[in-house]
XYZ file of C-alpha atoms in Angstrom:
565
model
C -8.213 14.942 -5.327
C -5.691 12.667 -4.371
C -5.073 8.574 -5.126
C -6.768 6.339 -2.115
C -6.236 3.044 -1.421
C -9.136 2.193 -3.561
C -8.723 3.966 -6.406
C -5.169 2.224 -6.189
C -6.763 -1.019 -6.801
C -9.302 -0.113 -9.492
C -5.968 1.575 -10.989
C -4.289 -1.766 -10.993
C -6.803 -3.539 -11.511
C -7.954 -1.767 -14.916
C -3.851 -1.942 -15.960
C -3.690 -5.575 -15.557
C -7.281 -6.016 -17.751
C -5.109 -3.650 -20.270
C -2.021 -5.943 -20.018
C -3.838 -8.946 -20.844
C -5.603 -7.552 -24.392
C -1.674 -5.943 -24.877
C -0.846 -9.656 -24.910
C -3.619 -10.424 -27.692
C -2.579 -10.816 -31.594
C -4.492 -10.790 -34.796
C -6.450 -7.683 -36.176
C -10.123 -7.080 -34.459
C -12.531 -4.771 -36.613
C -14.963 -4.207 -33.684
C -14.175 -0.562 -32.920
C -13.021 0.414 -29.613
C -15.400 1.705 -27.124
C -12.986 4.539 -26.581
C -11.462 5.133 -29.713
C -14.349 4.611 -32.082
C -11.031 2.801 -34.379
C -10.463 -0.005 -35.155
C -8.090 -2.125 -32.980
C -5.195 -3.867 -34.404
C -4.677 -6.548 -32.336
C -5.447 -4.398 -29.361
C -2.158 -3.417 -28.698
C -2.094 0.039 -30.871
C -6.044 0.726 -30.005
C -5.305 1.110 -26.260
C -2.483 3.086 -27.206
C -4.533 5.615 -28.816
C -7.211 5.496 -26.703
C -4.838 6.011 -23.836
C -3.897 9.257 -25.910
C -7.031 10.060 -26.994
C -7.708 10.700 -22.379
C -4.944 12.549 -22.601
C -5.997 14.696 -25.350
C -9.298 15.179 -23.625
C -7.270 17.069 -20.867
C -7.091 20.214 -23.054
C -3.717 21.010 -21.409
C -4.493 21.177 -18.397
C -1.770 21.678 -16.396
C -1.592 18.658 -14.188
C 0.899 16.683 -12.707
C 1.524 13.123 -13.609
C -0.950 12.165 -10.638
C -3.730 14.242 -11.421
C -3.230 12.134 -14.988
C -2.926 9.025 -13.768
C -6.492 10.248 -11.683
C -7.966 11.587 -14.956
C -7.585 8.083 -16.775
C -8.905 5.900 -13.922
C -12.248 7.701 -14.059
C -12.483 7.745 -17.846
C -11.777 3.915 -17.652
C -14.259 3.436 -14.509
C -17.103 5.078 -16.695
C -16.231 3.170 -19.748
C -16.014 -0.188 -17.811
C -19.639 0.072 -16.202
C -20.508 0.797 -19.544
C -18.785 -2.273 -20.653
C -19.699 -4.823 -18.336
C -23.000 -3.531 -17.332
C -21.182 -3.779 -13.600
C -22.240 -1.084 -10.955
C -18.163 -1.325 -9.093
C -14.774 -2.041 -9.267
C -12.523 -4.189 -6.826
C -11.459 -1.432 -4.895
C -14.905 0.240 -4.745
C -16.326 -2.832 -3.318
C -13.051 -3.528 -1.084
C -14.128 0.157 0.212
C -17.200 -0.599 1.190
C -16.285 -3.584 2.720
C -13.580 -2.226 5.177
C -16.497 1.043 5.543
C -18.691 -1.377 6.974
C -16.722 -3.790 8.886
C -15.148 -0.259 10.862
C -19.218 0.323 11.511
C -19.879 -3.057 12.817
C -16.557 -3.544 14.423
C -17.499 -0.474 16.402
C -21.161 -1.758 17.007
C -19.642 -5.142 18.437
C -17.179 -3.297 20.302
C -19.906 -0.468 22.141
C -22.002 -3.960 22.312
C -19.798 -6.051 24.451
C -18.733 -3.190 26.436
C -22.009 -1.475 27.516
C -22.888 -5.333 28.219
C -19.939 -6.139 30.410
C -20.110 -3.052 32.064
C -23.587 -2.865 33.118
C -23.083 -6.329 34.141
C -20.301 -5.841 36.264
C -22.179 -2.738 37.948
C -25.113 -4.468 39.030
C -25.992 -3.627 42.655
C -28.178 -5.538 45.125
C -27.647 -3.279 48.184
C -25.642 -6.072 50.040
C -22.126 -5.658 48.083
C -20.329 -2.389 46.381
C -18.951 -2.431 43.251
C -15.536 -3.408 43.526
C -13.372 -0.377 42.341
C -10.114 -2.203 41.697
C -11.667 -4.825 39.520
C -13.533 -2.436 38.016
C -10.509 -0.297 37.145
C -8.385 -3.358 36.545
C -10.829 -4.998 33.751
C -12.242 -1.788 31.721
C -9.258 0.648 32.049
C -5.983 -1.057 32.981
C -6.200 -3.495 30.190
C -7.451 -0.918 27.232
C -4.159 0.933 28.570
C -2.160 -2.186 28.384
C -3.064 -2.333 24.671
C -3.096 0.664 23.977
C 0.423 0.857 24.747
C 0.708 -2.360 22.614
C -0.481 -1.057 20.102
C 2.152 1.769 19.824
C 4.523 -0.663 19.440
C 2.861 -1.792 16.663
C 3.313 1.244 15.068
C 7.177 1.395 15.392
C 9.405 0.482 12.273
C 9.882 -3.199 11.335
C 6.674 -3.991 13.529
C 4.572 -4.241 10.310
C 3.289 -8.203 10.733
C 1.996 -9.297 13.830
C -0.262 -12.226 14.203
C -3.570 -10.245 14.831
C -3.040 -8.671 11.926
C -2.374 -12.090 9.868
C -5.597 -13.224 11.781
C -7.592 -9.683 9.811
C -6.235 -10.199 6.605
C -7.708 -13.744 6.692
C -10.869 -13.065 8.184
C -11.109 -10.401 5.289
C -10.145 -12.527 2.119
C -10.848 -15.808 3.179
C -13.311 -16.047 6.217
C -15.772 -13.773 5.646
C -15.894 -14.310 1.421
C -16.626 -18.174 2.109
C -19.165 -17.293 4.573
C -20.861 -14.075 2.121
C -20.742 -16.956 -0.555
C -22.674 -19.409 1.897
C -25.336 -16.853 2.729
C -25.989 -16.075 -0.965
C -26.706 -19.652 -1.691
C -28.965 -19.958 1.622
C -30.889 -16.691 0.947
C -30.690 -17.422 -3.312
C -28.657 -13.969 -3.746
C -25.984 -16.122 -5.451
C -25.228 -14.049 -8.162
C -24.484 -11.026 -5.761
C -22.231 -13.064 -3.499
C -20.511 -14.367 -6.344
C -19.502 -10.949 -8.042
C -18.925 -9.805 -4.499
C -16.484 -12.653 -3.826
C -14.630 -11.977 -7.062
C -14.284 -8.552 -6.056
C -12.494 -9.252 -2.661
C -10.650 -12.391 -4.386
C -9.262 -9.997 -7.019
C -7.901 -7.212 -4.504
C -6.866 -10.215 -2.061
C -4.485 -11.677 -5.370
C -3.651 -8.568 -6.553
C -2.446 -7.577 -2.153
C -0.268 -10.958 -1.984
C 1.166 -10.279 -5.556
C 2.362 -6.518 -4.346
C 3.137 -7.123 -0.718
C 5.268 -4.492 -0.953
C 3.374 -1.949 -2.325
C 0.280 -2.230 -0.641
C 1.525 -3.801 2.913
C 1.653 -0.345 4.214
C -1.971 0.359 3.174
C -3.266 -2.885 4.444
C -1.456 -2.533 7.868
C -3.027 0.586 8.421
C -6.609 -0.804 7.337
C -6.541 -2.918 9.793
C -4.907 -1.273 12.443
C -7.733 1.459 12.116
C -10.021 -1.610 12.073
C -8.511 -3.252 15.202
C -8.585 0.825 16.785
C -12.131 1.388 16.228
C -13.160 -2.059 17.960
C -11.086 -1.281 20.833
C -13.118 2.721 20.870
C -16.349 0.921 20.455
C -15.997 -1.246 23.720
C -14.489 1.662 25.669
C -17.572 3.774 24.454
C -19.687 1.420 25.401
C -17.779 0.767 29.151
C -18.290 4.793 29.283
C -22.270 5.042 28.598
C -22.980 1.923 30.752
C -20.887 2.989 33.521
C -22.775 6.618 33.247
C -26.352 5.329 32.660
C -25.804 3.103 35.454
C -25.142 5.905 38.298
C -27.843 8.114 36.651
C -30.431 6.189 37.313
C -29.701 4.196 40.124
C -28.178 3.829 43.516
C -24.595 2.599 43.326
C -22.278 2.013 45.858
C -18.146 1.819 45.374
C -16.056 0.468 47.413
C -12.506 -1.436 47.751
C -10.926 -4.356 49.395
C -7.705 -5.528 50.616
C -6.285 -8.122 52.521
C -2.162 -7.072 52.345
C -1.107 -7.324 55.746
C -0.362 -3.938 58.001
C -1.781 -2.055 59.256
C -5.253 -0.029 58.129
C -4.019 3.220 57.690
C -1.008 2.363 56.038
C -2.624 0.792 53.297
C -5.174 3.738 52.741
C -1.955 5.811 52.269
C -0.460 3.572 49.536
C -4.255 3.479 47.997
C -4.483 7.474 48.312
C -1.065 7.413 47.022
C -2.077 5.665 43.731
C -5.104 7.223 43.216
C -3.479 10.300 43.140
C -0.700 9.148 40.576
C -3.697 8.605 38.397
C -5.548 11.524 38.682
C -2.862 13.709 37.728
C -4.170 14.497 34.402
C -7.845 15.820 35.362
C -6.954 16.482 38.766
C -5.867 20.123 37.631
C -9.188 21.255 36.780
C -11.583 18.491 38.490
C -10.182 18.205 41.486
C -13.400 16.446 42.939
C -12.994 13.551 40.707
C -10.288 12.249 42.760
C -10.895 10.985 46.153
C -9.573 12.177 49.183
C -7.795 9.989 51.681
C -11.113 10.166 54.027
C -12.884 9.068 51.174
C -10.565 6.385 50.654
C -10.662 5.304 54.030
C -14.226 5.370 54.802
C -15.394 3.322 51.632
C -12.623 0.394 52.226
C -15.305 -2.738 53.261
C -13.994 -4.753 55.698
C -16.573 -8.025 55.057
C -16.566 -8.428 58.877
C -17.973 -5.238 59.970
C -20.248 -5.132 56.772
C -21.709 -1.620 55.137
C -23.642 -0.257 58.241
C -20.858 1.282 59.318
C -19.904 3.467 56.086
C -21.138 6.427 54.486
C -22.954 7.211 51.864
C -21.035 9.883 50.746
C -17.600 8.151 50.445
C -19.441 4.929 48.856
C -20.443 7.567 45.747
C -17.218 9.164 45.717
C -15.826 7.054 43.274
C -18.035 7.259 40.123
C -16.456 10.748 38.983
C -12.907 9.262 39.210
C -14.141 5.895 37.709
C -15.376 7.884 34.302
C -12.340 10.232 34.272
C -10.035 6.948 33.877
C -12.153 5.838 31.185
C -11.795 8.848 29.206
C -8.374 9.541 29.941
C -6.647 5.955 30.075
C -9.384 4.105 27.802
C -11.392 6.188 25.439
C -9.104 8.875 24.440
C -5.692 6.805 23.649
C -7.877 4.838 21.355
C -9.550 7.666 19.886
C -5.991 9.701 19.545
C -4.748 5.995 18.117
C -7.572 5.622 15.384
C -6.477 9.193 13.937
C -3.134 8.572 13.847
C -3.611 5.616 11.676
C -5.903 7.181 9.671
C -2.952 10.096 9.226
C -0.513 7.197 8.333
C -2.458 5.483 6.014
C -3.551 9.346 4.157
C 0.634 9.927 4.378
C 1.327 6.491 2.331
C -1.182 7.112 -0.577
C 0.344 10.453 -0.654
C 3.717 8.519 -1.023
C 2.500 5.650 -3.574
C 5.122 5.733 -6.234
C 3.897 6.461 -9.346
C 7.000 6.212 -10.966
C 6.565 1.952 -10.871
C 7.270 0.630 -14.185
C 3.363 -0.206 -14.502
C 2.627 3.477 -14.022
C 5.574 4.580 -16.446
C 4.111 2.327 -18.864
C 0.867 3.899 -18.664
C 1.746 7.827 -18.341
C 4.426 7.109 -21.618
C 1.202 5.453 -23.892
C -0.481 8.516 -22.800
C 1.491 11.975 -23.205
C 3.654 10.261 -26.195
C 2.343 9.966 -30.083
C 0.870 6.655 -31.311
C 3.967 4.318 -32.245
C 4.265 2.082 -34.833
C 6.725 -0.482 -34.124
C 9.019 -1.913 -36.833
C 11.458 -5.027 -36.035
C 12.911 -5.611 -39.360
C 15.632 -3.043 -39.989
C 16.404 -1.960 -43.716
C 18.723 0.657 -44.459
C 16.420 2.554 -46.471
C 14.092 3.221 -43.451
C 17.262 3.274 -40.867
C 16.417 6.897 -38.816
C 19.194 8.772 -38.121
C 21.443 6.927 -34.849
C 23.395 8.946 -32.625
C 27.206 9.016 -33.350
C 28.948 5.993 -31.847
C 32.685 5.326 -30.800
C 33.963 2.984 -32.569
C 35.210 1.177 -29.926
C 35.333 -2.668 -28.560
C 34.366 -4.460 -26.117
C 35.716 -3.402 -22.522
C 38.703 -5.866 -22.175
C 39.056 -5.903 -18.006
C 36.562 -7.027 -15.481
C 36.598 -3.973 -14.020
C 33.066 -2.726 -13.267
C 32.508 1.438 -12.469
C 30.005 3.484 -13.224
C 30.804 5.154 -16.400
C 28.840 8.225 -17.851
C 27.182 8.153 -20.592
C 28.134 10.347 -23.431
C 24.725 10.199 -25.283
C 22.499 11.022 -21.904
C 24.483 14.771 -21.771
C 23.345 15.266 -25.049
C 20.006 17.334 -25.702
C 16.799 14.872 -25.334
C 14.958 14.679 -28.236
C 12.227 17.246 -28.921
C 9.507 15.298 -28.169
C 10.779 14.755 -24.740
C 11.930 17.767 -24.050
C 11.874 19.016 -20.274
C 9.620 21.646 -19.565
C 9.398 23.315 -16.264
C 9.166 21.482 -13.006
C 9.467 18.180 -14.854
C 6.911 18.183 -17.303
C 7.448 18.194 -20.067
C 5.861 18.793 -23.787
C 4.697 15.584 -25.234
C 6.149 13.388 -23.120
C 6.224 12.522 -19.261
C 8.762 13.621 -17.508
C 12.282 12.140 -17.814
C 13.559 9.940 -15.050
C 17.284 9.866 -14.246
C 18.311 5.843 -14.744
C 21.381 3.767 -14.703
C 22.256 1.067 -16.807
C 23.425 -2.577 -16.047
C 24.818 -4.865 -19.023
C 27.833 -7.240 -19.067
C 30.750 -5.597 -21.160
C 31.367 -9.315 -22.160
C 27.886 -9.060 -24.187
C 26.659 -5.357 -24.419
C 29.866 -3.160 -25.954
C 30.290 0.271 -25.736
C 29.218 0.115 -29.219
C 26.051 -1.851 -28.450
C 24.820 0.249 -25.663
C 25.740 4.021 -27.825
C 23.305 1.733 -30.214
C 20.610 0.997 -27.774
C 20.455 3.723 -25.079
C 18.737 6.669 -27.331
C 15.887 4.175 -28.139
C 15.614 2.929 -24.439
C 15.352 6.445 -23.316
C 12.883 7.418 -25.399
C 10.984 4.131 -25.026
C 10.639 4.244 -21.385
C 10.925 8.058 -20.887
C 14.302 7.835 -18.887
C 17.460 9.816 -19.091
C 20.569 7.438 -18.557
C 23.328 8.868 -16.565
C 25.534 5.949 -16.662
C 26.045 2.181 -17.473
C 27.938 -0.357 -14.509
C 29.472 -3.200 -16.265
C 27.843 -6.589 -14.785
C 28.383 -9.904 -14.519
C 25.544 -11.697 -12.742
C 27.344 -13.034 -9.942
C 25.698 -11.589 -7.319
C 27.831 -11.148 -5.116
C 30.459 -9.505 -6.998
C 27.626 -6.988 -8.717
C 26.741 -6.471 -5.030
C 30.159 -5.055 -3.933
C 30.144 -2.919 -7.058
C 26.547 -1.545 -6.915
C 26.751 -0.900 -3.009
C 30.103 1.454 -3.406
C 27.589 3.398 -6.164
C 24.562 3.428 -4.125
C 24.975 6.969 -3.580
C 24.817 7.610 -7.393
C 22.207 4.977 -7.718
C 19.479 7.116 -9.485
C 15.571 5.786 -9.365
C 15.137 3.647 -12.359
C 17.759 0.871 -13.259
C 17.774 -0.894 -16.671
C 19.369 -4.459 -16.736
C 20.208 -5.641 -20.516
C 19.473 -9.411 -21.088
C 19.567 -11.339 -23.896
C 15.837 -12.646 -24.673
C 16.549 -15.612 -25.877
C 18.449 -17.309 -23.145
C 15.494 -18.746 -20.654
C 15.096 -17.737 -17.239
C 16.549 -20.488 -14.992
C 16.127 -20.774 -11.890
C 19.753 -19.302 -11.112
C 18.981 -16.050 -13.189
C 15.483 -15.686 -11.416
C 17.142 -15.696 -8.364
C 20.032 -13.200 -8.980
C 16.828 -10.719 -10.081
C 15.333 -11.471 -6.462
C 18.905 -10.726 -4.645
C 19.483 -8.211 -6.826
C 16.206 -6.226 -6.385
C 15.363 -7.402 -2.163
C 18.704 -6.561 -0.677
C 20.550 -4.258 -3.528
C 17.946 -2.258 -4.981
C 15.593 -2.480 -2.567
C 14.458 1.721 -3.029
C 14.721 1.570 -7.479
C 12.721 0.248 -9.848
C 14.008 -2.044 -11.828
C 13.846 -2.589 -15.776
C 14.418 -5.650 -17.305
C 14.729 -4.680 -20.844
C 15.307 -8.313 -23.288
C 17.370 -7.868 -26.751
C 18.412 -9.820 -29.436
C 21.970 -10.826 -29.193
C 24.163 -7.711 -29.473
C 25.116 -8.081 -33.428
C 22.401 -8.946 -34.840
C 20.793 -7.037 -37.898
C 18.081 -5.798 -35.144
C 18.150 -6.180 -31.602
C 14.508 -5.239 -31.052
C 12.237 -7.569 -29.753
C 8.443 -8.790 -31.203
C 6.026 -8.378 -28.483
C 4.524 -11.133 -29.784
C 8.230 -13.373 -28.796
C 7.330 -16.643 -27.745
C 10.868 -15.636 -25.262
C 9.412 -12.475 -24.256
C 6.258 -14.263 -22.440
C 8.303 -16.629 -20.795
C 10.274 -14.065 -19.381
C 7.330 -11.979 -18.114
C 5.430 -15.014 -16.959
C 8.734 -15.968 -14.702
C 9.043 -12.408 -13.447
C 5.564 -11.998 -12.485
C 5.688 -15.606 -10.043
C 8.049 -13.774 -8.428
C 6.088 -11.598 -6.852
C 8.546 -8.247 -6.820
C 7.645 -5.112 -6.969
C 8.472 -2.356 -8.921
C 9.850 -4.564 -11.411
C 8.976 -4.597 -15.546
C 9.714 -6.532 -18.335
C 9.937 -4.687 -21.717
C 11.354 -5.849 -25.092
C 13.362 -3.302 -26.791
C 11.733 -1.699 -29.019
C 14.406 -0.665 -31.516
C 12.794 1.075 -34.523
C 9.398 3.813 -34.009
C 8.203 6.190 -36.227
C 4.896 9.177 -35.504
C 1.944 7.721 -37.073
C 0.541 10.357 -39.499
């Protein structure tokens, strides 16, 4: 099994339901529904019931995928339990697209059959006209065929048809669902349906990034099966029509010169494009005596042309349509189908969301102290006793405590996974020396690594002026790992300037990494670890969120955790 597009969205979806009870306080007594436990303030009950999925594994050896599948259809059964609701967002946003490719392809065969018989319609007085013929149902599928390739090229992802789609889909047709409900008194369908597509519509603009790829390709298979529909239905009309009745083709011109020299550029042409079929059905493409005896000439009328040469054309005519028309779009709606398959496959799991998730899961219940005594202090890592960095001078400088051997309970195992604990991510670490000494960070890293299942590599001094950090991140990029951690100091706010060195820094430096915001108290303090509960801690998340970045998290550090039990 493998992560689609919809089960994308439920997975979102179901996080963001779990972030918002994370964010609750108090003690609740109502037992979980997955835990049977009681939930203290939420926060440790969907810890353990995120443990208690993986537990239900059995050891199975799966990768972190396969677990991230495993807890999205525990949590789909336990939310129709729940709610007493039959689908999720993306199971609904699945059946939507499912049935707008059906009708799109139904309007499509509609309008073309339509045209096409209409265009074929023979009185006995006038032939069909083969150029217009050729020029309205197969030269312009062609043209946009070819169009559409270009579409498909690197940095063509927006395009105003596709603009046009994504409206129709979350906006247009929603309003309109919602009016029919009222009309037919199916309100209370409409109105779940509508919150449906208005969920995966926020939940799209929120994580353009992300899911642009996926929605491109929607619609561009979308746009590619309207496009197969009309040529289908050009095809059947165009071969019902010569089945069953008498019709004559024919074509006109009135480019000065001479008569034969224009049959020879015609016969010239026609053979250009008959070169594909023309290999094995060589009587689908007309001869020149074929050419030349069903040109009409209005003055000397039909009387004087054969029957033969006036049928001559239908073979050729349905050739072009498969060739030129049908087949492009049908080679076009599998290829997007491929692309879209080859970006779920490449949806990064690794997202600090996901991260969040896969650590609650293959990691021991936590209990999360932020007052620091001495008599509970846990053992720290040896520290230099050094000060503060005294230059400007920003490198990347290795980190003594990531060589070191991870703690047990994060131990690698073999390709990556490892016992207890999802796999360790390579990470580099931004703080400014100025605030975060080499002290600070020997202090801090072991409990960030373990927090957010990383291994830091290195630390690159900082300063928040983005363009100076630029200069110094860009000459690392090549030792850039995946995840980056930047230190900041919870309790200053996030003004406007800050918010926007996090949107340079993340859009045009570390555009490929995921990016950790991790909030302390100030570097001196008793305890640097911050309440989830912070007042601070919310504004910051709230600020990061309107941003609208991906792959970017907020965490507090969480300083001080003990095993439960």
């Amino acid at each position: 099994m493998m992560l689609k597009f919809k089960d994308m969205i439920d997975l979102d979806y179901l996080l963001e339901q779990d972030e918002h009870a994370l964010a609750g306080t108090g003690f609740s007594e109502k037992p979980s529904a997955d835990t049977g436990q009681p939930s203290h303030g939420q926060g440790p009950g969907i810890a353990q019931r995120d443990r208690d999925i993986f537990n239900q594994l059995n050891g199975k050896a799966l990768d972190e995928r396969q677990v991230l599948e495993e807890w999205l259809g525990h949590r789909r059964r336990v939310y129709f339990e729940e709610s007493g609701k039959s689908m999720l967002p993306g199971r609904m946003f699945s059946l939507a697209c499912k049935w707008a490719a059906r009708l799109l392809f139904f309007l499509g065969g509609f309008f073309g059959f339509g045209m096409a018989y209409s265009f074929l319609a023979y009185h006995g007085t006038r032939p069909v006209n083969v150029t217009l013929f050729f020029a309205i149902f197969i030269l312009v599928p062609f043209v946009l065929f070819l169009f559409s390739l270009t579409a498909m090229l690197p940095g063509r992802k927006k395009s105003m048809i596709y603009s046009l789609a994504a409206f129709l889909v979350f906006k247009g047709i929603p309003r309109g669902v919602g009016k029919i409900g009222k009309i037919t008194g199916h309100a209370h369908w409409t109105a779940g349906a509508q919150s449906c597509t208005d969920a995966v519509s926020s939940l799209v603009s929120r994580k353009k990034t992300e899911y642009g790829p996926l929605m491109f390709w929607t619609f561009f298979i979308l746009a590619g099966l309207l496009g197969l529909g009309f040529s289908t239905g050009v095809l059947c009309a165009t071969f019902f029509k010569v089945a069953v009745s008498d019709v004559a083709f024919g074509w006109q011109s009135s480019l000065t010169g001479t008569t034969g020299g224009t049959t020879e550029q015609v016969a010239a042409i026609v053979r250009a494009i008959g070169l594909p079929w023309s290999w094995f059905l060589p009587g689908a493409v007309p001869g020149p005596d074929q050419i030349m005896g069903s040109r009409i000439v209005l003055k000397q009328g039909l009387a004087a042309l054969s029957t033969e040469h006036l049928v001559s054309w239908w073979p050729f005519l349905i050739m072009g349509i498969l060739v030129y028309a049908l087949f492009p779009r049908a080679v076009l709606v599998a290829a997007g189908m491929a692309a879209r398959s080859r970006a779920e496959r490449r949806f990064d799991i690794n997202r600090p969301r996901f991260r969040k998730l896969l650590i609650r899961m293959q990691t021991p219940v936590m209990d999360i102290e932020y007052e620091e005594s001495p008599a509970k202090a846990p053992d720290m890592p040896a520290t230099r006793e050094t000060t503060a960095r005294p230059g400007p001078e920003r490198v990347l400088v290795p980190d003594p405590v990531a060589a070191a051997e991870p703690e047990p309970a994060l131990r690698p195992a073999v390709k990556d996974r490892p016992v207890g604990g999802p796999a360790l991510l390579p990470a580099v670490v931004l703080a400014p020396s100025m605030i975060y000494d080499d002290k600070a960070l020997d202090r801090m890293i072991p409990w960030v690594n373990r927090q957010l299942a990383l291994n830091t590599l290195g630390r690159i001094d900082v300063s928040f002026d983005f363009e100076s950090d630029r200069n110094v991140l860009e000459s690392a990029a090549d030792s850039l790992p995946g995840q980056v951690v930047l230190f900041q100091e919870v309790w200053q706010p996030p003004i406007r300037a800050m918010l926007h060195y996090i949107t340079q820094l993340k859009t045009q430096v570390l555009a490929q990494q995921n990016l950790w915001i991790l909030l302390t108290r100030t570097p001196g303090e008793k305890s640097l670890a911050v309440d989830p509960d912070d007042p601070d801690l919310k504004v910051w998340q709230t600020a990061v969120r309107n941003l609208g970045l991906a792959d970017v998290g907020v965490e507090g550090l969480a300083e001080r955790m003990r095993e439960e039990g």
